[in-house]
Coordinates of C-alpha atoms in Angstrom, one line a residue:
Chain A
X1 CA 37.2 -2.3 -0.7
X2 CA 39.2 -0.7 -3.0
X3 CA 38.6 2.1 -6.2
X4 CA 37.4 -0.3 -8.4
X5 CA 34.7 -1.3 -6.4
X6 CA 33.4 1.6 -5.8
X7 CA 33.1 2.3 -9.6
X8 CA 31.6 -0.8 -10.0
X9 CA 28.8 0.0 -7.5
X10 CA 27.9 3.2 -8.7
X11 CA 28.3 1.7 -12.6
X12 CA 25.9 -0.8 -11.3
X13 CA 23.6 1.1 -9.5
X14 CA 23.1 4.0 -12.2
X15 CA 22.2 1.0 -14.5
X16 CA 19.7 -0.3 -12.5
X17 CA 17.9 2.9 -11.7
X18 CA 18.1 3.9 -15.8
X19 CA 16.5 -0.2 -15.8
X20 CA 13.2 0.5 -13.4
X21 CA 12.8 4.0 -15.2
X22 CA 12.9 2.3 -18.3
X23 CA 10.5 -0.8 -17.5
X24 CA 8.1 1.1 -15.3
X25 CA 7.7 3.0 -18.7
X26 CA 6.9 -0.3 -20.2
X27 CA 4.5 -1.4 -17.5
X28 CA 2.4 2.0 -17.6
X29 CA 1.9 1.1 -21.6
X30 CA 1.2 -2.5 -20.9
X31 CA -0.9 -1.8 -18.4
X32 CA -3.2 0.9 -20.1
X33 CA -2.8 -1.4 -23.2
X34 CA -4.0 -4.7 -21.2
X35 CA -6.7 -2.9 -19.4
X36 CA -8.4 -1.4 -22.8
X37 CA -8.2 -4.7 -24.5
X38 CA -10.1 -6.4 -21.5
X39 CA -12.2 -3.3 -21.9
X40 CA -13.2 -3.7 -25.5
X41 CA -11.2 -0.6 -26.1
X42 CA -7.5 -0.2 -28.5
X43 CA -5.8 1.8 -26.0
X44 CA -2.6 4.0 -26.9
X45 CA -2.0 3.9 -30.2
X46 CA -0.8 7.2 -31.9
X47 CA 2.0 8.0 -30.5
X48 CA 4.6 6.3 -32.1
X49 CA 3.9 2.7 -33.7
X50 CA 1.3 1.1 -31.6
X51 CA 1.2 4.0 -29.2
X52 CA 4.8 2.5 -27.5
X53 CA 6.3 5.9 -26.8
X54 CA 2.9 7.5 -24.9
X55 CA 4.9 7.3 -21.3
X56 CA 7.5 8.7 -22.7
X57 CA 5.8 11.3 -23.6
X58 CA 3.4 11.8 -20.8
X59 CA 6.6 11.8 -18.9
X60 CA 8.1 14.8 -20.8
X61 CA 5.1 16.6 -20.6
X62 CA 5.4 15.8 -16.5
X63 CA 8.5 17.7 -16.5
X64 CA 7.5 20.6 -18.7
X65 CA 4.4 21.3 -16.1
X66 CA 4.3 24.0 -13.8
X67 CA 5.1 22.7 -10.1
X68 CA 2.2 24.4 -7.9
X69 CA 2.6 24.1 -3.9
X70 CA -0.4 24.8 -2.0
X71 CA -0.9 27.3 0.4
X72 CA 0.0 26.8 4.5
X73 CA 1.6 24.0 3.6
X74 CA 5.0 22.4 5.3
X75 CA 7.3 23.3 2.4
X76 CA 10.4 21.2 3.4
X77 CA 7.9 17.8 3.8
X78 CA 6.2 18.7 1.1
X79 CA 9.1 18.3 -1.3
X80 CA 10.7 15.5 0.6
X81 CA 7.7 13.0 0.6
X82 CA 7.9 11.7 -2.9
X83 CA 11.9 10.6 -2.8
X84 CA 11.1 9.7 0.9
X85 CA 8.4 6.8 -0.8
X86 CA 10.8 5.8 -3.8
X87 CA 13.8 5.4 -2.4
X88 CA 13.2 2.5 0.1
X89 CA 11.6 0.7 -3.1
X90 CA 14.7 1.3 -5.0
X91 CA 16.9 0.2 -1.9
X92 CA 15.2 -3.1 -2.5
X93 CA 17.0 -4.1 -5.9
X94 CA 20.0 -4.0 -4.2
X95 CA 19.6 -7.7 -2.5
X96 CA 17.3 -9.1 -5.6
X97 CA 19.3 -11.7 -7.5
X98 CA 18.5 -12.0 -11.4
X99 CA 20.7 -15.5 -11.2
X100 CA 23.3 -17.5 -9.4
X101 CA 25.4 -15.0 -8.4
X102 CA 23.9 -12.1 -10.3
X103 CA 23.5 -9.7 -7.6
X104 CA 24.7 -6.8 -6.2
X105 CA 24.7 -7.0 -2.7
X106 CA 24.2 -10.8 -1.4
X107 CA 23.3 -9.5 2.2
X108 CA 22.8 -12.7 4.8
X109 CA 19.8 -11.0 5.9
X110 CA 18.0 -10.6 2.7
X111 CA 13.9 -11.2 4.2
X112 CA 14.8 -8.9 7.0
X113 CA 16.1 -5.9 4.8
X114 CA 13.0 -6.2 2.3
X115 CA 10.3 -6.6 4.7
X116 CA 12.3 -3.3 6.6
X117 CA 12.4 -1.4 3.3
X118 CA 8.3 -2.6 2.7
X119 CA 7.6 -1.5 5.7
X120 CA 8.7 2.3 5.1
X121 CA 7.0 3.5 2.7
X122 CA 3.9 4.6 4.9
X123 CA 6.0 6.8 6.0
X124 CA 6.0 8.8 2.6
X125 CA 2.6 8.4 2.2
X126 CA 1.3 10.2 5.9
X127 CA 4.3 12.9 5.3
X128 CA 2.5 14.0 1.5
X129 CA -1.0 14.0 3.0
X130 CA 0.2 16.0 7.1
X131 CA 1.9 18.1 4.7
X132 CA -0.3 19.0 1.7
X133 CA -2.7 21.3 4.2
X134 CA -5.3 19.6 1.9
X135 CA -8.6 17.5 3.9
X136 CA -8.8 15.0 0.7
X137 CA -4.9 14.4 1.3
X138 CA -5.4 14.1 4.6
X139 CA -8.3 11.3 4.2
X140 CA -6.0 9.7 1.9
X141 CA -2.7 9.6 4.0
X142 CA -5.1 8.0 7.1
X143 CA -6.6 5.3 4.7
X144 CA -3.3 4.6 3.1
X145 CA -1.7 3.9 6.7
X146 CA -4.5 1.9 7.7
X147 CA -4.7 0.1 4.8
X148 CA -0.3 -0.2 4.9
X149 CA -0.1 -1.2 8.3
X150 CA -3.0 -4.2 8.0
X151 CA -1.7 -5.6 5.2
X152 CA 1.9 -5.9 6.0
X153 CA 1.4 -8.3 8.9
X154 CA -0.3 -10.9 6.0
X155 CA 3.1 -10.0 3.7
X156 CA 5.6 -10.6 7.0
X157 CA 4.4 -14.2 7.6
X158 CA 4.1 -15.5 4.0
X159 CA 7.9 -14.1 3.8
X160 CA 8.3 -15.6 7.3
X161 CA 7.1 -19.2 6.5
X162 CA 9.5 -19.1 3.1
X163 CA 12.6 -18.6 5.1
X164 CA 10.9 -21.7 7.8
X165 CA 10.7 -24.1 5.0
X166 CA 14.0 -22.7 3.4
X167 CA 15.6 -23.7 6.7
X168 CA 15.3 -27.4 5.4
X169 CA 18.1 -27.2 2.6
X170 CA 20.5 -24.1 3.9
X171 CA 21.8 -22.9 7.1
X172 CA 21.2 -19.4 5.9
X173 CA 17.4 -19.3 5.1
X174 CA 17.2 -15.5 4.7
X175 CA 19.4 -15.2 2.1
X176 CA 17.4 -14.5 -1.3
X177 CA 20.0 -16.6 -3.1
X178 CA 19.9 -20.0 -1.0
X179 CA 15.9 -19.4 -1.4
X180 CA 16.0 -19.8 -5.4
X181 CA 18.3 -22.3 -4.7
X182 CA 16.4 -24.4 -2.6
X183 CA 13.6 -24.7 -5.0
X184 CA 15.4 -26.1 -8.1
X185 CA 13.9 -28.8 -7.5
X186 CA 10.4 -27.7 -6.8
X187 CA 9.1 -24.1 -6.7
X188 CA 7.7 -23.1 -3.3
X189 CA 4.4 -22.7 -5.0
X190 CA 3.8 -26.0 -5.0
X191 CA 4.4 -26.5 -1.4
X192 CA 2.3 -24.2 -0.3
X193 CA -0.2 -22.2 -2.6
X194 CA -1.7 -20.6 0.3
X195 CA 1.2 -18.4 1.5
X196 CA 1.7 -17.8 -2.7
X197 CA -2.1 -16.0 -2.4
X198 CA -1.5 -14.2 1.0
X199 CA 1.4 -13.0 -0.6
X200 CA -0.1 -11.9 -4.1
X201 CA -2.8 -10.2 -1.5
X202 CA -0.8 -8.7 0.6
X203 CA 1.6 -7.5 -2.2
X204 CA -1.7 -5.8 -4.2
X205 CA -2.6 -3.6 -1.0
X206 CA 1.0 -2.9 -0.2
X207 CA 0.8 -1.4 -3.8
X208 CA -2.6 -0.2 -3.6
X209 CA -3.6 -1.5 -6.2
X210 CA -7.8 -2.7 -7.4
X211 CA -9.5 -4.4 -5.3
X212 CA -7.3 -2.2 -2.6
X213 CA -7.1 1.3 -4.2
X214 CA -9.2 2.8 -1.3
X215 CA -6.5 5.3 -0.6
X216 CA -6.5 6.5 -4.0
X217 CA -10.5 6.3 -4.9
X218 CA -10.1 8.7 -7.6
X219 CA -13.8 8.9 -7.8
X220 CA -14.1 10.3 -4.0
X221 CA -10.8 11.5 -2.5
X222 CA -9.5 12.4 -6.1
X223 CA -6.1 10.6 -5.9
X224 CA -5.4 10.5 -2.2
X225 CA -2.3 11.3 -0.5
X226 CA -1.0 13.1 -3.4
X227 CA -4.1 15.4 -4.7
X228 CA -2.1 18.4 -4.2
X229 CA 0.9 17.7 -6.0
X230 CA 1.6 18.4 -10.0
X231 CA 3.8 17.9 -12.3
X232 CA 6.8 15.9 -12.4
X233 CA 6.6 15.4 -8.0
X234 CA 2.9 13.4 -9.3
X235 CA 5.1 11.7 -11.6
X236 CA 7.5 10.6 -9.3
X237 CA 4.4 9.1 -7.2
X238 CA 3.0 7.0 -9.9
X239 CA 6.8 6.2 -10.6
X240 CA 7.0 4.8 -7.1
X241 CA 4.0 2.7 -7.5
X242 CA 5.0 0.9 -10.7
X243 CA 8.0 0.2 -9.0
X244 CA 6.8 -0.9 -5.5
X245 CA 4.5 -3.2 -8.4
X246 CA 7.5 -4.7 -10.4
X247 CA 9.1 -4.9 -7.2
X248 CA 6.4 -7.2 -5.5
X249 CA 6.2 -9.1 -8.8
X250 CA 10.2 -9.6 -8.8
X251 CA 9.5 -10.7 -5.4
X252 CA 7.0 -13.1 -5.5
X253 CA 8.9 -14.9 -8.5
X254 CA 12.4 -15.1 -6.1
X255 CA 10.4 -16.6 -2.9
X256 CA 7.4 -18.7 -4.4
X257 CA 7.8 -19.1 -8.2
X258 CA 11.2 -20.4 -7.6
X259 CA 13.5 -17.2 -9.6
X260 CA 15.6 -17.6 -11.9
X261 CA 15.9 -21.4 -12.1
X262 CA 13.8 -23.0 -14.9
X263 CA 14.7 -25.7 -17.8
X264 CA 18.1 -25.9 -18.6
X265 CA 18.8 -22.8 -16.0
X266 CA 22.3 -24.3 -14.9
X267 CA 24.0 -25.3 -18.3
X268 CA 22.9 -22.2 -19.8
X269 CA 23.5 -19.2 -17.4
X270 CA 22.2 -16.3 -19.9
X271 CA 18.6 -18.2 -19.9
X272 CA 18.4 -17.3 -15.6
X273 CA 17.8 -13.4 -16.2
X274 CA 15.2 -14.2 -18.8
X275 CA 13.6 -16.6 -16.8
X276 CA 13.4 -14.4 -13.5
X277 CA 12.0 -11.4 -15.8
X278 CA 9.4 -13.8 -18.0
X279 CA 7.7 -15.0 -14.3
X280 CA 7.7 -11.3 -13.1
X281 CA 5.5 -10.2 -16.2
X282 CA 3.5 -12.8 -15.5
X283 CA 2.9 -11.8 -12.0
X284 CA 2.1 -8.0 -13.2
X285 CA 0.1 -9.5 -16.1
X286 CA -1.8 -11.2 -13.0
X287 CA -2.4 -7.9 -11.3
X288 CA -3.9 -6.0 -14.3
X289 CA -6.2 -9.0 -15.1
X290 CA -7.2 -8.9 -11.2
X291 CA -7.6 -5.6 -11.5
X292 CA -9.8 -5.0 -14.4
X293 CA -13.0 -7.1 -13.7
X294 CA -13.1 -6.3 -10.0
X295 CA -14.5 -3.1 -8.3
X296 CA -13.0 -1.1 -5.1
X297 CA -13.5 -2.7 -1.7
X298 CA -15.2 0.0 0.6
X299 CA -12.9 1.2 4.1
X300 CA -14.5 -1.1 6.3
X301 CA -15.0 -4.4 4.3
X302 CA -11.0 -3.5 3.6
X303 CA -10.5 -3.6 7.5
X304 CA -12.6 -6.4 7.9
X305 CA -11.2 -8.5 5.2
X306 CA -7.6 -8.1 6.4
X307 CA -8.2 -8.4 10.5
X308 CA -11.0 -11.1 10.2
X309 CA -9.9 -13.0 7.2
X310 CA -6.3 -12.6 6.1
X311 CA -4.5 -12.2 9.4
X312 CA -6.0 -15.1 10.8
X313 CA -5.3 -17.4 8.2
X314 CA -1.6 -15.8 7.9
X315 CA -1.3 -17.0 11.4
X316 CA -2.6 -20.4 10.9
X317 CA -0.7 -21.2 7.6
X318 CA 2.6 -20.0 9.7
X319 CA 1.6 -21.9 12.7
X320 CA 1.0 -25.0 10.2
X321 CA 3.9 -24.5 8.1
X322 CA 6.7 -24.5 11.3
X323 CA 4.8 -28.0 12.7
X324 CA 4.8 -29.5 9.3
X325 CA 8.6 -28.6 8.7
X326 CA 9.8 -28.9 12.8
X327 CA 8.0 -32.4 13.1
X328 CA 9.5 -33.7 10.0
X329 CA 12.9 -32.7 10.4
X330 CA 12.8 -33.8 14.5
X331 CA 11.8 -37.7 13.1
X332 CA 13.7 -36.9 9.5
X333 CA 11.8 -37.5 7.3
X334 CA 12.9 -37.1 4.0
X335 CA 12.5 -33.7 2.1
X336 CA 10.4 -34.6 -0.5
X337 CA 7.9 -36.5 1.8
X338 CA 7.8 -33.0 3.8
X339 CA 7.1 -31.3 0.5
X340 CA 4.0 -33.6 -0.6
X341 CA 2.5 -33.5 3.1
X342 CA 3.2 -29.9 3.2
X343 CA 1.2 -28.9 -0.1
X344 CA -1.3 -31.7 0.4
X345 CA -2.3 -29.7 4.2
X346 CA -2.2 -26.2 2.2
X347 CA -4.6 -27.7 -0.9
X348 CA -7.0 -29.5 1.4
X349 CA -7.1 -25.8 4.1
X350 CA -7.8 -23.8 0.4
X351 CA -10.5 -26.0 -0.6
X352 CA -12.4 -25.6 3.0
X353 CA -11.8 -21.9 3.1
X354 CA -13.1 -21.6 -0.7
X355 CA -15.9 -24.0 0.4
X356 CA -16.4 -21.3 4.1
X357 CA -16.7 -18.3 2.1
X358 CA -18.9 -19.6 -1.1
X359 CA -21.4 -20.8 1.6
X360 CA -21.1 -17.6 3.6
X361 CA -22.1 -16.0 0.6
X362 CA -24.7 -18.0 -0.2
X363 CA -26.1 -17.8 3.0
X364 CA -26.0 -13.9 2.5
X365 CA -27.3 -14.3 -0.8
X366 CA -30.5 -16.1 0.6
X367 CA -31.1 -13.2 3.2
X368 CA -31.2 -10.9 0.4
X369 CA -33.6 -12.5 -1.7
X370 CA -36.0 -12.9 1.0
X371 CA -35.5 -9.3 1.4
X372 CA -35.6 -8.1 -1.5
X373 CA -37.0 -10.7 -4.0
X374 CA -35.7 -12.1 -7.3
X375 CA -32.7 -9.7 -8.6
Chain B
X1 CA 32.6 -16.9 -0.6
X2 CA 32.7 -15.5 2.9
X3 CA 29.9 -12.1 2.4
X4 CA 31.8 -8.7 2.2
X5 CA 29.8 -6.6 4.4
X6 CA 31.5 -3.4 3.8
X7 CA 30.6 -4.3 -0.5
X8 CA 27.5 -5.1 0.3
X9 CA 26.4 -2.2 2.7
X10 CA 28.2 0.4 1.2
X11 CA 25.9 -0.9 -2.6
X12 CA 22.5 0.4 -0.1
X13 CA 24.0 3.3 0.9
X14 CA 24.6 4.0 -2.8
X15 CA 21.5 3.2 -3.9
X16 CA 19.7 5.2 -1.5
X17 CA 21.6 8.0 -2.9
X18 CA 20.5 7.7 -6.2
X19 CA 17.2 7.1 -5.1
X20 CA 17.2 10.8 -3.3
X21 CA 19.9 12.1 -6.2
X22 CA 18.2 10.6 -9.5
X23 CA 14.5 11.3 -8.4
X24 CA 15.7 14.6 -6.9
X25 CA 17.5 15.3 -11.0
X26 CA 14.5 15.4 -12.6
X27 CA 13.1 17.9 -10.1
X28 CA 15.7 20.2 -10.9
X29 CA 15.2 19.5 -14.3
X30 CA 11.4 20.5 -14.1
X31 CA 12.2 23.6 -12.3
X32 CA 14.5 24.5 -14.9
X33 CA 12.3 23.6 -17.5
X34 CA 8.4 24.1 -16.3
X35 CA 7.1 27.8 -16.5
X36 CA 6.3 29.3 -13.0
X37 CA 3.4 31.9 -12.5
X38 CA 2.4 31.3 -9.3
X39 CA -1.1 33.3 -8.6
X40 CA -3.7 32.8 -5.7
X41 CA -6.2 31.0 -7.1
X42 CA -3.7 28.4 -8.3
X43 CA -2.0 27.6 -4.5
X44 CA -6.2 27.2 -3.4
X45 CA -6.4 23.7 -1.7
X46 CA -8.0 21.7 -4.1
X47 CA -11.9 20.6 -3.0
X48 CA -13.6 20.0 -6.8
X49 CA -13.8 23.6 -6.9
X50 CA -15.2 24.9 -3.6
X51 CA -13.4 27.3 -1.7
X52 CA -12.1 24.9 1.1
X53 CA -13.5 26.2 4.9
X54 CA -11.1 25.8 8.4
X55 CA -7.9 23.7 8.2
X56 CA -6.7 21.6 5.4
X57 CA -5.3 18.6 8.9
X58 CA -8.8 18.1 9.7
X59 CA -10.1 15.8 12.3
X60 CA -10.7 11.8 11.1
X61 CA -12.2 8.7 12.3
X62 CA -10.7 7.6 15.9
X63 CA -10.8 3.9 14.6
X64 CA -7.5 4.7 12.6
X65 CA -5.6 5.1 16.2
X66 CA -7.0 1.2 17.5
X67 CA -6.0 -0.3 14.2
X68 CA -2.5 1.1 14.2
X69 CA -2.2 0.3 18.1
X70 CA -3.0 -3.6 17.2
X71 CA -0.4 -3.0 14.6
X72 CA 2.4 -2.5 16.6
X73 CA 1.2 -5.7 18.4
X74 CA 1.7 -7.6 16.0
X75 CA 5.2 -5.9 14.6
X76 CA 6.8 -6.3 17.7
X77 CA 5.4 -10.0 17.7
X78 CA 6.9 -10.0 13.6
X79 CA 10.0 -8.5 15.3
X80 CA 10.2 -11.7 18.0
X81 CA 9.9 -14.2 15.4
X82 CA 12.5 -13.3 12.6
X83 CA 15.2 -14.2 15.1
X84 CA 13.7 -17.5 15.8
X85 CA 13.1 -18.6 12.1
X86 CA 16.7 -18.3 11.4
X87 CA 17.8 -20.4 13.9
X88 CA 14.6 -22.7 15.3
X89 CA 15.9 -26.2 13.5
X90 CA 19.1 -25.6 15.7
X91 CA 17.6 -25.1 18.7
X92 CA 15.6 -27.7 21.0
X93 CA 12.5 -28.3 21.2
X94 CA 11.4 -26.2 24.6
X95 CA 12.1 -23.3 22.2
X96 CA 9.3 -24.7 19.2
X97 CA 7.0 -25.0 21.9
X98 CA 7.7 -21.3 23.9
X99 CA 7.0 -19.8 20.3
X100 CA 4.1 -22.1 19.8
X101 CA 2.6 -20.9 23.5
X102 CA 3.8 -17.1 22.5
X103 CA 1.7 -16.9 19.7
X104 CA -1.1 -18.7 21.0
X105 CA -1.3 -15.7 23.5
X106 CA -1.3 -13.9 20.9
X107 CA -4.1 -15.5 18.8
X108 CA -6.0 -15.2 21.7
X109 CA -5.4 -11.2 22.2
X110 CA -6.7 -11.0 18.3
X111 CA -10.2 -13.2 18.9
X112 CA -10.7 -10.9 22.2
X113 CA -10.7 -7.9 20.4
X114 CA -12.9 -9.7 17.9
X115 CA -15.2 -10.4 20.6
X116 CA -15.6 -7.3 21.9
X117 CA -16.0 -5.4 18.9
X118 CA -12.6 -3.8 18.4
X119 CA -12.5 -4.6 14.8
X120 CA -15.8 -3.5 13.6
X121 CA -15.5 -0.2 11.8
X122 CA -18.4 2.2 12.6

């Protein structure tokens, strides 16, 4: 460690952080623009040409509004809980690699730190509600926890059954770098989808975003957690979310979608960046699609869904994941015969839990029109 | 390339100070910037316009407590297991098995609750 690498951090890391301000920006106006066009609406469009500078300028206006802190309420939390749920988020881009040796810190325990940093931003979340002296905040903070908590264990074991079938091609499985590495060949979508979906689910609650948005519920609890806050300390909320969003996004494109490796990705090292960045729009594409036909899940059917449904199935795609890849390595088989039998088990489990919960429904369906009648 | 730990940590304690220093920037900026006429009816916990009754930390549902008790469960469990993905090609297989028979326990502990009723939210 010497000078220069201490200017080379900091030059780093004050580009990166300029780089999520500036795409979260971009995400708000693609998102509001996605949404109104699968709403039969235009969306932003005056300010500037096509409406592109509208965050910027509802950002300005963020900072130009008067900062209000309720009364009775714990000053010193108060102000600390919006950097205490961004900054964890922003620790994350720290250990993501944009290409072969693209990355800032290459830390040997790259899973560990990121499902750490996920972890902590609950934390944020119960200190703006305990803190606010507000019952609406409250209710928020206590749903966002539960809903934070449940939905983490679902995120940990997809992440934990990448690094057991990385373990197959490196001796360092954690590592976020030997993970893009190991699917050059095939992307760990392919070998099994049904972590890819636990993930995408776990990664839309972690984010709270529609289907999951309970802690939010605009319509009931007004904004949750952070009713009582204005201004630019709002902004920095919504701020966090975008980025906890491009942060899952980035995510799910390093373990499942295979990063930055694509056509031509090793003769050509300029393409890797674009690559890694082109899957992780289409992941947050993905999310605003999921989220515009679908309405809110209520408190309990969220509870139920993740104890009943996802956590179970977490556990029995890890528990089938670790025989697949411990039996085949103990008679060595070779890697690609792993690979077909592994995504072979995970198509054939999707199609009977798709084929469970369309006759479930059905089922349900039938008591209600014996109930009820023709609807 | 052998991993330079002092590089590599010293880049997250950087970045967690930006995350507190850039964030906390703007706020500066906005207090420098944003007006600030604080009156009574302005600091008012916000309830759609009613005058909110009693304290703002009220009481909610019990059910929040059992959830985050099964949580911890099942971090500590999370917490068992990295360690063993790193390493479990490595080790024999008496160690596949304990983790197999570890979370079978634990399986079982999650369809007991189930059972009695734990997880149904009234």
């Amino acid at each position: 460690m010497n000078i220069s690498d201490y200017i080379s951090i900091f030059a780093i890391v004050f580009v990166m952080f300029n780089g999520i301000l500036g795409s979260v920006l971009v995400v708000i106006y693609g998102e509001r623009k996605v949404l109104a066009r699968l709403q039969q609406r235009i969306g932003p469009s005056r300010t500037g040409p096509w409406g592109i500078l509208q965050t910027l300028a509802d950002a300005v206006k963020l900072v130009l509004k008067e900062d209000i802190r309720p009364q009775n309420s714990d000053r010193i939390i108060f102000y600390l809980a919006p950097l205490i749920i961004f900054t964890p988020i922003f620790m994350l881009w720290v250990v993501l690699p944009f290409g072969s040796g693209l990355v800032l810190g290459d830390i040997d325990l790259g899973l560990f730190y990121v499902s750490a940093l996920l972890g902590l931003s609950v934390v944020g979340m119960v200190a703006a509600g305990w803190s606010s002296n507000s019952k609406y905040a409250m209710l928020g903070s206590a749903r966002s926890a539960a809903q934070l908590i449940s939905y983490e264990l679902p995120l940990i074991l997809s992440i934990l059954s990448v690094g057991l079938f990385a373990q197959l091609f490196t001796d360092n499985p954690f590592n976020l770098s030997s993970i893009v590495n190991a699917q050059a060949g095939l992307p760990f979508i392919f070998v099994m989808p049904l972590a890819f979906v636990l993930f995408l689910i776990g990664g839309l609650a972690e984010t709270a975003r529609i289907p999951f948005d309970i802690p939010h519920a605009d319509e009931e609890i007004v904004g949750g957690a952070f009713v009582e806050y204005s201004g630019i300390r709002w902004g920095a909320f919504q701020l966090s979310e975008y980025t906890g969003l491009i942060t899952m996004a980035f995510l799910a494109s390093i373990l499942f979608l295979g990063g930055w490796s694509g056509p031509f990705s090793d003769k050509f090292v300029w393409l890797q960046p674009f690559y890694i960045s082109s899957k992780t729009a289409f992941i947050i594409l993905l999310a605003f699609w999921i989220r515009a036909p679908l309405p809110r899940l209520r408190i309990d059917q969220l509870m139920a869904f993740a104890w009943k449904a996802i956590i179970p199935i977490s556990f029995a795609n890890f528990i089938l994941v670790s025989l697949v890849v411990f039996i085949g390595d103990r008679i060595s088989l070779p890697i690609f015969q792993i690979q077909l039998i592994l995504g072979l088990l995970n198509l054939i489990s999707m199609i009977a839990l798709a084929y469970l919960l369309t006759s479930r429904r059905k089922r349900r369906l039938a008591v209600y029109r014996e109930r009820w009648g023709e609807k | 390339m052998p991993t330079d730990y002092a590089f590599n940590y010293t880049a997250v304690i950087v970045a967690a100070g930006f995350g507190f220093g850039g964030i906390g920037f703007t706020f500066i900026l906005s207090r420098l910037l944003a007006p600030k006429r604080p009156s009574l009816m302005q600091t008012i916990a916000y309830e759609c316009g009613i005058i909110p009754e009693g304290q703002g930390n009220t009481k909610y549902n019990i059910r929040y407590y059992l959830f985050a008790l099964f949580f911890l469960i099942f971090a500590v469990e999370a917490v068992f297991m990295f360690p063993w993905v790193v390493v479990f090609l490595a080790l024999p297989s008496s160690a596949f098995i304990s983790m197999m028979i570890f979370l079978a326990i634990l399986i079982f502990g999650l369809a007991y609750a189930w059972r009695k009723g734990v997880l149904q939210w009234r």
